[in-house]
Coordinates of C-alpha atoms and ligand atoms in Angstrom, one line a residue:
M1 CA 83.6 89.9 117.5
C2 CA 83.8 86.2 118.1
G3 CA 85.9 83.6 116.2
I4 CA 84.5 80.2 115.2
I5 CA 86.2 77.2 113.7
G6 CA 85.0 73.8 112.6
L7 CA 86.8 70.7 111.4
C8 CA 85.4 67.7 109.6
F9 CA 88.2 65.4 109.8
N10 CA 89.4 61.8 109.7
K11 CA 92.4 61.8 112.1
T12 CA 90.9 61.2 115.5
E13 CA 94.1 61.9 117.5
E14 CA 94.7 65.4 116.2
L15 CA 91.3 67.0 116.5
G16 CA 91.6 68.8 119.9
K17 CA 95.1 70.1 119.0
L18 CA 93.9 71.5 115.7
L19 CA 90.8 73.1 117.1
Y20 CA 93.0 74.8 119.8
K21 CA 95.5 76.0 117.2
G22 CA 92.6 77.4 115.1
L23 CA 91.2 79.2 118.1
Q24 CA 94.7 80.7 118.9
R25 CA 94.7 82.1 115.4
L26 CA 91.2 83.6 115.9
E27 CA 91.8 84.9 119.4
Y28 CA 92.2 88.4 118.3
R29 CA 88.5 88.4 117.4
G30 CA 87.5 87.9 121.0
Y31 CA 89.1 86.4 124.1
D32 CA 86.9 86.6 127.2
S33 CA 86.0 82.9 127.0
A34 CA 86.4 79.9 124.7
G35 CA 85.3 76.3 124.2
I36 CA 85.1 73.3 121.9
A37 CA 82.7 70.5 121.1
V38 CA 83.9 67.2 119.5
L39 CA 82.3 64.0 118.3
N40 CA 83.9 60.8 119.1
S41 CA 82.4 57.3 118.5
G42 CA 78.9 58.6 118.5
R43 CA 79.3 60.8 121.6
L44 CA 79.3 64.6 122.0
F45 CA 81.8 66.2 124.3
V46 CA 81.7 69.9 125.2
V47 CA 84.3 71.7 127.2
K48 CA 84.3 75.5 127.7
G49 CA 85.0 78.3 130.2
K50 CA 85.6 81.9 130.9
G51 CA 89.2 83.2 130.5
M52 CA 92.1 83.5 128.1
L53 CA 92.6 80.6 125.8
R54 CA 96.0 79.6 127.2
D55 CA 94.7 79.5 130.8
L56 CA 91.7 77.5 129.7
E57 CA 94.0 75.0 128.0
E58 CA 95.7 74.5 131.3
R59 CA 92.5 74.0 133.1
L60 CA 90.4 72.2 130.5
K61 CA 93.0 70.5 128.2
F62 CA 91.3 71.2 124.9
T63 CA 94.3 69.6 123.1
E64 CA 93.7 66.2 124.7
Y65 CA 90.3 65.8 123.1
T66 CA 90.2 63.4 120.1
G67 CA 87.5 62.7 117.6
S68 CA 86.5 63.0 114.0
T69 CA 84.5 66.2 113.9
G70 CA 84.6 69.3 116.1
I71 CA 83.8 73.0 116.4
G72 CA 85.3 75.8 118.6
H73 CA 84.6 79.3 119.6
T74 CA 86.5 82.2 121.1
R75 CA 84.1 84.9 122.5
W76 CA 83.7 88.6 122.7
A77 CA 80.6 89.0 124.9
T78 CA 77.5 90.8 123.6
H79 CA 74.5 89.2 125.3
G80 CA 75.4 87.8 128.7
A81 CA 78.6 88.6 130.6
P82 CA 81.8 86.5 130.1
S83 CA 81.2 83.3 132.2
D84 CA 81.6 79.6 132.0
I85 CA 78.0 79.1 131.2
N86 CA 77.8 81.8 128.6
A87 CA 80.8 80.5 126.8
H88 CA 80.2 78.6 123.5
P89 CA 79.5 75.9 122.3
H90 CA 75.9 75.7 123.5
V91 CA 73.9 72.5 123.6
D92 CA 70.2 71.7 123.5
C93 CA 68.2 70.2 126.4
K94 CA 69.1 66.6 125.6
G95 CA 72.7 67.2 124.5
F96 CA 72.3 66.1 120.9
F97 CA 73.3 69.3 119.2
A98 CA 76.2 71.7 119.8
V99 CA 76.3 75.1 118.2
V100 CA 78.9 78.0 118.0
H101 CA 77.7 81.4 116.8
N102 CA 79.3 84.7 115.8
G103 CA 76.9 87.6 115.5
I104 CA 73.8 88.8 117.2
I105 CA 70.3 87.2 117.1
E106 CA 68.0 90.2 117.2
N107 CA 64.8 88.3 117.8
F108 CA 66.2 86.0 120.5
D109 CA 63.9 87.3 123.2
E110 CA 60.7 86.4 121.4
L111 CA 62.3 83.0 120.2
K112 CA 63.4 82.2 123.8
K113 CA 59.9 82.9 125.2
W114 CA 58.4 80.7 122.6
L115 CA 60.9 77.9 123.3
I116 CA 60.5 78.1 127.0
N117 CA 56.7 77.8 126.6
R118 CA 57.4 74.6 124.7
G119 CA 59.4 73.2 127.6
H120 CA 63.0 74.1 126.7
I121 CA 65.4 74.8 129.5
F122 CA 68.0 77.5 128.9
A123 CA 71.4 77.3 130.6
S124 CA 72.9 80.6 129.5
E125 CA 72.0 84.3 129.2
T126 CA 73.2 84.4 125.5
D127 CA 71.2 85.1 122.4
S128 CA 73.0 82.3 120.7
E129 CA 71.5 79.5 122.8
V130 CA 68.1 79.9 121.1
I131 CA 69.7 78.5 117.9
V132 CA 70.4 75.1 119.4
H133 CA 67.0 74.8 121.0
L134 CA 65.3 75.8 117.8
I135 CA 67.2 73.0 116.0
E136 CA 66.2 70.6 118.8
E137 CA 62.5 71.7 118.5
Y138 CA 62.4 71.3 114.7
Y139 CA 64.2 68.0 114.8
R140 CA 61.5 66.7 117.1
E141 CA 59.0 67.7 114.5
L142 CA 60.8 66.9 111.2
G143 CA 63.1 64.0 112.2
D144 CA 65.8 65.3 109.8
V145 CA 68.9 67.1 111.0
Y146 CA 69.6 69.2 108.0
E147 CA 65.9 70.2 107.5
A148 CA 65.7 71.1 111.2
F149 CA 68.9 73.2 110.9
K150 CA 67.6 75.1 107.9
R151 CA 64.2 75.8 109.5
A152 CA 66.0 77.1 112.6
I153 CA 68.2 79.4 110.5
R154 CA 65.1 80.7 108.7
S155 CA 63.6 81.8 112.1
L156 CA 66.6 84.0 112.9
K157 CA 66.8 87.8 112.5
G158 CA 70.2 89.5 112.9
A159 CA 73.7 88.6 112.0
F160 CA 75.2 85.1 112.2
A161 CA 77.9 82.7 111.2
I162 CA 76.8 79.4 112.8
L163 CA 78.4 75.9 113.0
M164 CA 76.6 72.9 114.3
I165 CA 77.6 69.3 115.0
T166 CA 75.5 66.3 116.2
P167 CA 76.2 62.6 116.9
L168 CA 73.1 62.0 114.8
E169 CA 75.3 62.8 111.7
E170 CA 78.8 62.2 113.0
N171 CA 80.8 63.2 109.9
K172 CA 79.2 66.5 109.1
V173 CA 79.6 70.1 110.2
F174 CA 76.5 72.2 109.3
F175 CA 76.9 75.9 108.6
A176 CA 74.9 79.0 107.9
K177 CA 76.0 82.6 107.3
K178 CA 74.4 86.1 107.2
D179 CA 76.3 89.3 107.9
S180 CA 79.1 87.6 109.8
P181 CA 82.1 86.2 108.0
L182 CA 82.6 82.5 107.3
I183 CA 85.0 80.7 105.1
I184 CA 85.5 77.1 104.1
G185 CA 89.0 75.8 103.6
L186 CA 89.2 73.0 101.1
R187 CA 91.4 69.9 101.2
E188 CA 90.8 66.6 99.5
D189 CA 90.9 64.7 102.8
Y190 CA 89.1 67.1 105.1
K191 CA 87.4 70.4 105.4
V192 CA 87.9 73.3 107.8
L193 CA 85.5 76.2 108.4
A194 CA 86.5 79.5 110.2
S195 CA 85.6 83.1 110.7
D196 CA 88.8 84.3 109.1
I197 CA 91.7 83.3 106.8
P198 CA 94.5 83.0 109.5
A199 CA 92.8 80.0 111.0
I200 CA 92.5 78.3 107.6
L201 CA 96.1 78.8 106.4
D202 CA 97.5 76.0 108.6
H203 CA 95.5 73.7 106.5
T204 CA 95.1 75.0 103.0
C205 CA 95.2 78.1 100.7
S206 CA 92.1 77.1 98.8
V207 CA 89.0 78.7 100.2
I208 CA 85.4 79.6 99.5
V209 CA 84.3 82.9 101.1
L210 CA 80.6 82.2 101.9
R211 CA 77.9 84.6 100.9
D212 CA 74.9 85.8 103.0
Y213 CA 72.0 83.3 103.2
W214 CA 74.2 80.4 102.2
V215 CA 73.6 77.3 104.3
G216 CA 74.9 73.7 104.0
Y217 CA 77.3 71.2 105.4
V218 CA 80.7 69.7 104.9
T219 CA 81.9 66.1 105.2
P220 CA 85.6 65.2 105.0
S221 CA 85.3 64.7 101.3
R222 CA 82.4 66.9 100.2
V223 CA 80.9 70.4 100.4
H224 CA 77.2 71.0 100.0
I225 CA 76.0 74.6 99.8
E226 CA 72.5 75.9 99.0
D227 CA 70.7 79.2 98.9
L228 CA 68.5 79.4 102.0
A229 CA 65.6 81.2 100.4
S230 CA 65.3 79.2 97.1
G231 CA 66.8 75.9 98.4
K232 CA 68.8 75.7 95.1
P233 CA 72.2 74.2 95.4
I234 CA 75.1 76.6 94.7
D235 CA 77.8 75.6 92.2
Y236 CA 80.6 76.8 94.5
S237 CA 83.4 76.0 92.0
T238 CA 83.4 79.6 90.7
Y239 CA 83.8 80.9 94.3
I240 CA 87.0 79.0 95.1
R241 CA 89.9 81.4 95.7
L242 CA 93.6 80.9 96.4
I243 CA 94.8 83.0 99.4
E244 CA 98.1 84.7 98.8
W245 CA 99.0 85.3 102.4
S246 CA 101.5 82.8 103.9
I247 CA 101.2 81.3 107.4
E248 CA 104.4 83.2 108.3
E249 CA 102.7 86.5 107.5
A250 CA 99.8 85.5 109.8
S251 CA 102.1 84.6 112.7
K252 CA 104.4 86.6 115.0
G253 CA 107.7 85.8 113.3
G254 CA 109.9 86.3 116.3
Y255 CA 108.3 89.4 117.6
P256 CA 106.8 89.3 121.1
H257 CA 103.5 90.7 119.9
F258 CA 101.6 91.1 116.7
M259 CA 101.3 94.8 117.2
I260 CA 105.0 95.5 117.1
K261 CA 105.5 93.0 114.3
E262 CA 102.9 94.9 112.3
I263 CA 104.4 98.3 113.1
Y264 CA 107.7 97.1 111.7
E265 CA 106.0 95.5 108.7
Q266 CA 104.8 98.9 107.6
P267 CA 107.5 99.5 104.9
L268 CA 106.6 96.2 103.3
A269 CA 102.9 96.8 103.7
L270 CA 103.3 100.1 101.8
I271 CA 105.4 98.4 99.0
N272 CA 102.5 95.9 98.6
T273 CA 99.9 98.7 98.6
I274 CA 101.8 100.5 95.8
T275 CA 102.3 97.3 93.8
G276 CA 98.6 96.6 94.1
L277 CA 97.6 100.1 93.0
R278 CA 99.8 99.9 90.0
S279 CA 98.1 96.8 88.7
S280 CA 94.6 97.8 89.8
R281 CA 92.1 98.1 86.9
E282 CA 89.6 99.7 89.3
F283 CA 91.8 102.5 90.4
P284 CA 91.5 104.7 87.3
L285 CA 87.8 104.0 87.3
V286 CA 87.4 105.3 90.8
V287 CA 89.3 108.5 89.9
K288 CA 86.8 109.0 87.1
M289 CA 83.8 108.3 89.4
L290 CA 85.1 110.9 91.8
V291 CA 85.6 113.5 89.1
D292 CA 82.0 113.0 88.0
A293 CA 80.5 112.9 91.5
R294 CA 77.8 115.3 92.6
R295 CA 79.0 115.0 96.2
V296 CA 81.5 112.8 97.9
Y297 CA 81.1 111.3 101.4
V298 CA 83.7 109.3 103.2
T299 CA 83.2 107.0 106.2
G300 CA 84.8 104.4 108.5
A301 CA 84.9 103.5 112.2
G302 CA 87.8 103.9 114.6
T303 CA 91.1 104.0 112.9
S304 CA 89.4 103.7 109.5
Y305 CA 87.4 106.8 110.3
H306 CA 90.7 108.7 110.9
A307 CA 91.7 107.7 107.4
A308 CA 88.4 109.0 106.2
E309 CA 88.9 112.3 108.0
F310 CA 92.4 112.5 106.5
Y311 CA 91.0 112.0 103.0
A312 CA 88.4 114.7 103.5
I313 CA 90.9 117.3 104.7
A314 CA 93.4 116.4 102.0
S315 CA 90.7 116.4 99.3
N316 CA 89.4 119.9 100.3
T317 CA 93.0 121.2 100.4
L318 CA 94.7 119.5 97.4
T319 CA 91.8 119.2 94.9
G320 CA 89.4 121.8 96.1
L321 CA 86.6 119.1 95.8
L322 CA 84.5 119.2 99.0
T323 CA 84.3 115.8 100.7
I324 CA 82.1 115.2 103.8
P325 CA 83.5 112.8 106.4
F326 CA 81.3 111.0 108.9
I327 CA 81.7 108.3 111.5
A328 CA 79.9 105.2 110.1
S329 CA 77.6 104.7 113.0
E330 CA 76.3 108.2 112.5
Y331 CA 75.1 107.6 109.0
E332 CA 71.5 108.6 109.9
A333 CA 72.7 112.2 110.3
Y334 CA 73.8 112.3 106.7
V335 CA 71.8 109.9 104.7
N336 CA 68.8 112.1 104.1
A337 CA 70.8 114.5 102.0
V338 CA 72.1 111.7 99.7
R339 CA 71.0 111.7 96.0
D340 CA 71.8 109.9 92.7
G341 CA 75.2 110.9 91.6
D342 CA 76.7 110.9 95.1
I343 CA 79.6 108.7 96.1
L344 CA 80.4 107.1 99.4
I345 CA 83.9 106.0 100.1
A346 CA 83.6 103.2 102.7
I347 CA 86.8 102.4 104.5
S348 CA 87.2 99.3 106.5
Q349 CA 90.3 97.2 107.2
S350 CA 88.4 94.0 107.8
G351 CA 85.6 94.8 105.4
E352 CA 83.2 93.4 108.0
T353 CA 82.4 96.3 110.4
M354 CA 78.7 96.4 110.8
D355 CA 78.4 100.1 111.3
V356 CA 80.2 100.7 107.9
L357 CA 78.1 98.0 106.2
K358 CA 74.9 99.7 107.4
A359 CA 76.1 103.0 106.1
V360 CA 76.9 101.4 102.7
R361 CA 73.4 99.8 102.5
M362 CA 71.6 103.0 103.5
F363 CA 73.6 105.2 101.1
K364 CA 73.0 102.7 98.3
E365 CA 69.3 102.8 98.9
R366 CA 69.4 106.6 98.4
G367 CA 71.1 106.2 95.0
A368 CA 74.8 106.7 96.0
R369 CA 77.5 104.6 94.4
V370 CA 79.9 103.1 96.9
V371 CA 83.7 102.7 96.6
A372 CA 85.1 100.3 99.2
V373 CA 88.6 100.6 100.6
S374 CA 89.5 97.4 102.4
N375 CA 92.4 95.1 103.3
V376 CA 90.4 91.9 103.0
V377 CA 89.5 90.8 99.5
E378 CA 85.8 89.7 99.0
S379 CA 84.8 90.7 102.6
A380 CA 81.3 91.9 103.1
I381 CA 81.8 95.7 102.5
P382 CA 83.6 95.2 99.1
R383 CA 81.1 92.7 98.1
E384 CA 78.2 95.1 98.7
S385 CA 80.0 98.1 97.1
H386 CA 80.0 99.0 93.4
I387 CA 83.7 99.0 93.2
S388 CA 86.6 98.2 95.5
L389 CA 90.2 99.2 96.1
Y390 CA 92.4 97.0 98.3
T391 CA 95.3 98.1 100.5
R392 CA 97.0 94.7 100.4
A393 CA 98.8 95.3 103.6
G394 CA 98.7 91.6 104.6
P395 CA 96.9 90.1 107.6
E396 CA 96.6 92.4 110.6
I397 CA 96.1 90.4 113.8
G398 CA 96.8 93.0 116.5
V399 CA 93.6 94.5 117.7
A400 CA 95.1 98.0 117.3
A401 CA 95.2 98.9 113.7
T402 CA 98.7 100.0 112.6
K403 CA 100.0 99.0 109.2
T404 CA 96.5 99.1 107.6
F405 CA 96.1 102.8 108.6
L406 CA 99.3 103.7 106.8
A407 CA 98.3 101.6 103.8
Q408 CA 94.8 103.2 103.8
T409 CA 96.2 106.8 103.9
L410 CA 98.7 106.0 101.2
L411 CA 96.1 104.6 98.9
L412 CA 93.8 107.6 99.6
S413 CA 96.6 110.0 99.0
W414 CA 97.4 108.4 95.7
L415 CA 93.8 108.7 94.7
L416 CA 93.8 112.4 95.5
V417 CA 97.0 113.0 93.6
E418 CA 95.5 111.5 90.5
L419 CA 92.3 113.3 91.0
A420 CA 94.1 116.6 91.5
E421 CA 96.0 116.2 88.3
Y422 CA 92.9 115.1 86.4
T423 CA 91.0 118.2 87.5
G424 CA 93.9 120.5 86.9
A425 CA 94.2 121.4 90.6
I426 CA 98.0 120.5 90.4
S427 CA 100.4 120.8 87.5
S428 CA 102.0 117.7 85.9
S429 CA 105.3 118.6 87.5
E430 CA 103.6 118.8 90.9
H431 CA 102.0 115.5 90.1
R432 CA 105.3 113.9 89.2
E433 CA 106.9 115.2 92.5
L434 CA 104.0 113.9 94.6
V435 CA 104.0 110.5 93.0
K436 CA 107.7 110.3 93.6
S437 CA 107.2 111.1 97.3
L438 CA 104.4 108.5 97.5
E439 CA 106.7 105.9 95.9
E440 CA 109.3 106.7 98.5
S441 CA 106.8 106.3 101.4
P442 CA 108.2 102.8 102.5
R443 CA 111.6 104.4 103.2
L444 CA 109.9 107.3 104.9
V445 CA 108.2 105.0 107.4
E446 CA 111.4 103.2 108.0
V447 CA 113.2 106.4 108.9
S448 CA 110.4 107.6 111.0
L449 CA 110.5 104.3 113.0
E450 CA 114.3 104.5 113.4
R451 CA 114.1 108.0 114.7
S452 CA 111.3 107.5 117.1
E453 CA 112.2 104.1 118.7
K454 CA 114.5 105.4 121.5
T455 CA 112.5 108.4 122.5
A456 CA 109.2 106.5 122.4
Y457 CA 110.7 103.8 124.6
E458 CA 112.1 106.3 127.1
L459 CA 109.0 108.4 127.3
S460 CA 106.8 105.4 127.8
E461 CA 108.2 105.1 131.3
V462 CA 106.8 108.6 132.1
Y463 CA 103.5 108.1 130.3
A464 CA 102.9 104.7 132.0
E465 CA 102.3 106.7 135.2
K466 CA 99.8 109.1 133.6
K467 CA 96.0 109.0 133.8
S468 CA 95.2 111.6 131.1
M469 CA 96.9 113.1 128.0
Y470 CA 96.1 115.5 125.2
Y471 CA 97.1 115.1 121.5
L472 CA 96.9 118.4 119.7
S473 CA 97.3 119.3 116.1
R474 CA 95.8 121.2 113.2
H475 CA 94.5 120.5 109.7
I476 CA 96.0 117.3 108.2
G477 CA 97.7 116.5 111.6
L478 CA 94.3 116.3 113.4
P479 CA 93.3 112.8 112.3
I480 CA 96.8 111.7 113.1
A481 CA 96.4 113.2 116.6
K482 CA 93.1 111.3 116.9
E483 CA 94.8 108.1 115.8
G484 CA 97.6 108.6 118.4
A485 CA 95.1 109.2 121.2
L486 CA 93.0 106.2 120.2
K487 CA 96.1 103.9 120.2
I488 CA 97.2 104.9 123.7
K489 CA 93.7 104.7 125.0
E490 CA 92.9 101.3 123.6
I491 CA 96.0 99.4 124.5
A492 CA 97.6 101.4 127.4
Y493 CA 94.3 102.4 129.0
I494 CA 95.3 106.1 129.4
H495 CA 92.5 108.6 128.9
A496 CA 93.7 110.5 125.9
E497 CA 91.9 113.2 123.9
A498 CA 92.7 114.7 120.6
Y499 CA 91.8 118.3 119.9
P500 CA 92.4 120.9 117.2
A501 CA 95.2 122.8 118.8
G502 CA 93.4 126.1 118.4
E503 CA 90.3 124.7 120.1
S504 CA 92.2 123.5 123.2
K505 CA 92.1 127.0 124.8
H506 CA 88.3 126.9 124.6
G507 CA 87.9 124.5 127.5
P508 CA 90.3 121.5 127.5
I509 CA 93.2 123.6 128.8
A510 CA 91.4 123.8 132.2
L511 CA 92.6 120.3 132.9
V512 CA 96.3 121.1 132.3
E513 CA 98.5 121.3 135.4
S514 CA 102.1 120.6 136.3
A515 CA 103.5 117.7 134.2
F516 CA 100.3 117.1 132.3
P517 CA 101.5 115.3 129.0
V518 CA 100.6 117.0 125.8
V519 CA 101.7 115.6 122.4
F520 CA 101.8 118.0 119.5
I521 CA 101.7 116.6 115.9
V522 CA 103.2 119.3 113.7
P523 CA 103.0 118.6 109.9
K524 CA 104.9 120.5 107.3
L525 CA 102.8 123.5 106.5
V526 CA 104.4 126.8 107.2
W527 CA 101.3 128.6 108.5
L528 CA 100.6 125.6 110.7
E529 CA 104.0 125.4 112.2
H530 CA 103.7 129.1 113.0
S531 CA 100.3 129.0 114.6
T532 CA 101.1 125.9 116.7
K533 CA 103.9 127.9 118.4
G534 CA 101.3 129.8 120.4
N535 CA 99.5 126.6 121.4
I536 CA 102.7 125.1 122.7
E537 CA 103.4 128.2 124.7
E538 CA 99.9 128.2 126.2
M539 CA 100.3 124.6 127.4
K540 CA 103.8 125.2 128.8
A541 CA 102.7 128.2 130.7
R542 CA 100.3 125.9 132.6
G543 CA 103.1 123.4 133.4
A544 CA 102.4 120.8 130.7
K545 CA 105.2 118.5 129.6
T546 CA 105.2 118.6 125.8
L547 CA 106.3 116.2 123.2
G548 CA 106.4 117.2 119.6
I549 CA 106.3 115.0 116.5
V550 CA 107.8 117.5 114.1
C551 CA 109.5 117.9 110.7
D552 CA 113.2 118.3 110.3
E553 CA 114.1 122.0 110.9
S554 CA 110.7 122.8 112.3
P555 CA 110.6 126.2 114.0
V556 CA 108.8 124.8 117.0
V557 CA 111.6 122.4 118.1
S558 CA 113.2 124.7 120.7
L559 CA 109.8 125.2 122.4
L560 CA 109.2 121.6 123.2
D561 CA 110.3 119.5 126.2
H562 CA 110.8 116.4 124.0
V563 CA 111.0 116.1 120.3
I564 CA 110.9 113.4 117.6
T565 CA 111.9 114.8 114.3
V566 CA 110.8 113.0 111.1
P567 CA 111.5 113.8 107.4
C568 CA 108.5 115.5 105.7
P569 CA 108.6 115.5 101.9
H570 CA 105.0 116.9 101.6
W571 CA 102.1 117.5 104.0
L572 CA 100.1 114.9 102.2
L573 CA 102.5 112.2 103.6
T574 CA 101.9 113.3 107.2
P575 CA 100.2 110.0 108.2
I576 CA 103.3 108.1 107.0
S577 CA 105.8 110.2 108.7
H578 CA 104.0 111.2 111.9
T579 CA 102.0 108.1 112.9
P580 CA 104.8 105.5 113.6
P581 CA 106.1 107.4 116.6
L582 CA 102.6 107.5 118.1
Q583 CA 102.2 103.8 117.5
L584 CA 105.5 103.0 119.3
L585 CA 104.6 105.3 122.2
A586 CA 101.3 103.5 122.7
Y587 CA 103.0 100.0 122.3
Y588 CA 105.8 100.7 124.8
T589 CA 103.5 102.3 127.3
A590 CA 101.3 99.3 127.3
I591 CA 104.3 97.0 127.8
R592 CA 105.6 99.1 130.7
K593 CA 102.2 98.7 132.3
G594 CA 102.4 95.0 131.9
L595 CA 99.5 94.9 129.5
D596 CA 99.0 92.7 126.4
P597 CA 98.8 95.1 123.5
D598 CA 97.4 92.4 121.2
R599 CA 94.4 91.7 123.5
P600 CA 93.1 94.9 125.0
R601 CA 90.2 94.5 127.4
N602 CA 86.6 94.9 126.1
L603 CA 87.8 95.1 122.5
A604 CA 87.6 92.9 119.4
K605 CA 89.4 93.2 116.1
T606 CA 86.3 93.1 114.0
V607 CA 83.1 94.6 115.3
T608 CA 80.3 92.9 113.4
V609 CA 77.5 94.3 115.6
E610 CA 75.9 97.8 115.6
Ligands
M6R1 O1 88.1 96.7 110.3 P1 87.7 98.2 110.4 O2 88.8 99.1 109.8 O3 86.4 98.5 109.8 O4 87.7 98.4 111.9 C1 87.3 99.7 112.4 C2 87.5 99.8 113.9 O5 86.8 98.9 114.6 C3 89.0 99.7 114.2 O6 89.8 100.6 113.5 C4 89.3 99.9 115.7 O7 89.0 101.2 116.1 C5 90.7 99.5 116.0 N1 90.8 98.8 117.3 C6 91.6 100.7 116.1 O8 92.9 100.4 116.5

């Protein structure tokens, strides 16, 4: 969604520059508008506008602002179109308070009517603006900034991470959090607040990940946190964590875009996933939980849903234990069947996706136990789950998920291999073989990238001209086809649909005409390679131009117009071998079209609204 940053500082010269840098690090969370507010010598300055951050910097010169305390915001519009007026920070009628907000205020309509009746004048169409007018209203009544801030927060329904500054208390940044992420970075001489770790790493590795309903303020030397409901102060010393990511990991490191950097980081990401699994105390406990489960559900959104679907197909096939996959936002269609003894595996790279969080909460209410699979330690979904497994793929900044998908599917495959051995579905020698293949997955992705780079680059020229594409596969290849279609759709803006190859003749084939691009994902399963032959023929007979991502020595090679062959040690490793070519194809097609793959239109990296 949006990214917010706050600095409670002592070096007046640096403030604008550091706020701008922080916003650059958070830009992947939203980039349709941005703004900052700073306090300097008892005065509040607000500068904001619609557009990309670097264009705004040219126009508004954020970096030239100086002061002691400041907040900033980079926006992904929910209420109110992207515009100068709707950009954050928002200020009250008199210009005493400035607020940035990430989330959605569900009761903003009723609050806004109430405030308008009391004489407040609104400048924007956003839900967020009610927050600053509420603070103004309660300050008039209470005469105390912090008490007014807390009362305003108590009136809000919905999701929020909020920062507020005011010249009435020049050396403080006030904060509150519920359902949207917020972190405090700790240094002796100053404090920084941000939506996410990359914006903190320029300053410190020592952080507090704030919990829901925590409210408080920071000064350059002090942090005060209390529980909103009880008013009791929180002893935050037990919540301080050291972040292991380096700033290099969170920056582009010589690559033109985060997406391509993260694609090529995949071997390293998988090594870290494996290392993490080996030392995980939770991992064997999860295997045991799955063995004992009455029924297993698995969920996620977007790419993480594709990982969920992969898990379900692989579980049904390898272990014989039925697993039910569902798209997180569709939890209502499944939750009524949930009982004690059921397990939900909730997959989310960010650990903050609201649709997934909602599914977790609803399943827990019905008695399910929840296993989180996430890349971000102590994010909301792991915190609300009974047990968590971490992919440890490092920060993923590109809006399109890449390395985290491979890390998720590797972790899930490993889980299944252990489960299959535990239940006797595979022998110990099969188990040994499979573990060996999983251990070799970093090399597998390396080879897959090497082999696909040239063809993906060349074909991107052809695909850049296309309006529509199909991605077809069967069985374990289907979630990979869906992932390929999602990638090219979201960053290259090509309408791409993934279908079970067998289903394509029941309607979708009507669209196929001369040179229509069809990508086949053909995993290593003998029956599958055989039955896909007919589907390739059907498409070719209608003039389609086919590309196949196939295994070495696949029998379908001679039927295809273009081929990328990859090594295939076992069908379980299909995401590792077959996804990288699809990522490269999408990346290069976006580049050919002159698009920025890190900032696709209308999207945000983390979707913290329903
Ligand atoms: O952080 P999550 O894994 O929960 O995010 C889920 C989706 O929003 C995410 O995968 C999205 O679809 C990506 N843009 C896909 O590349």
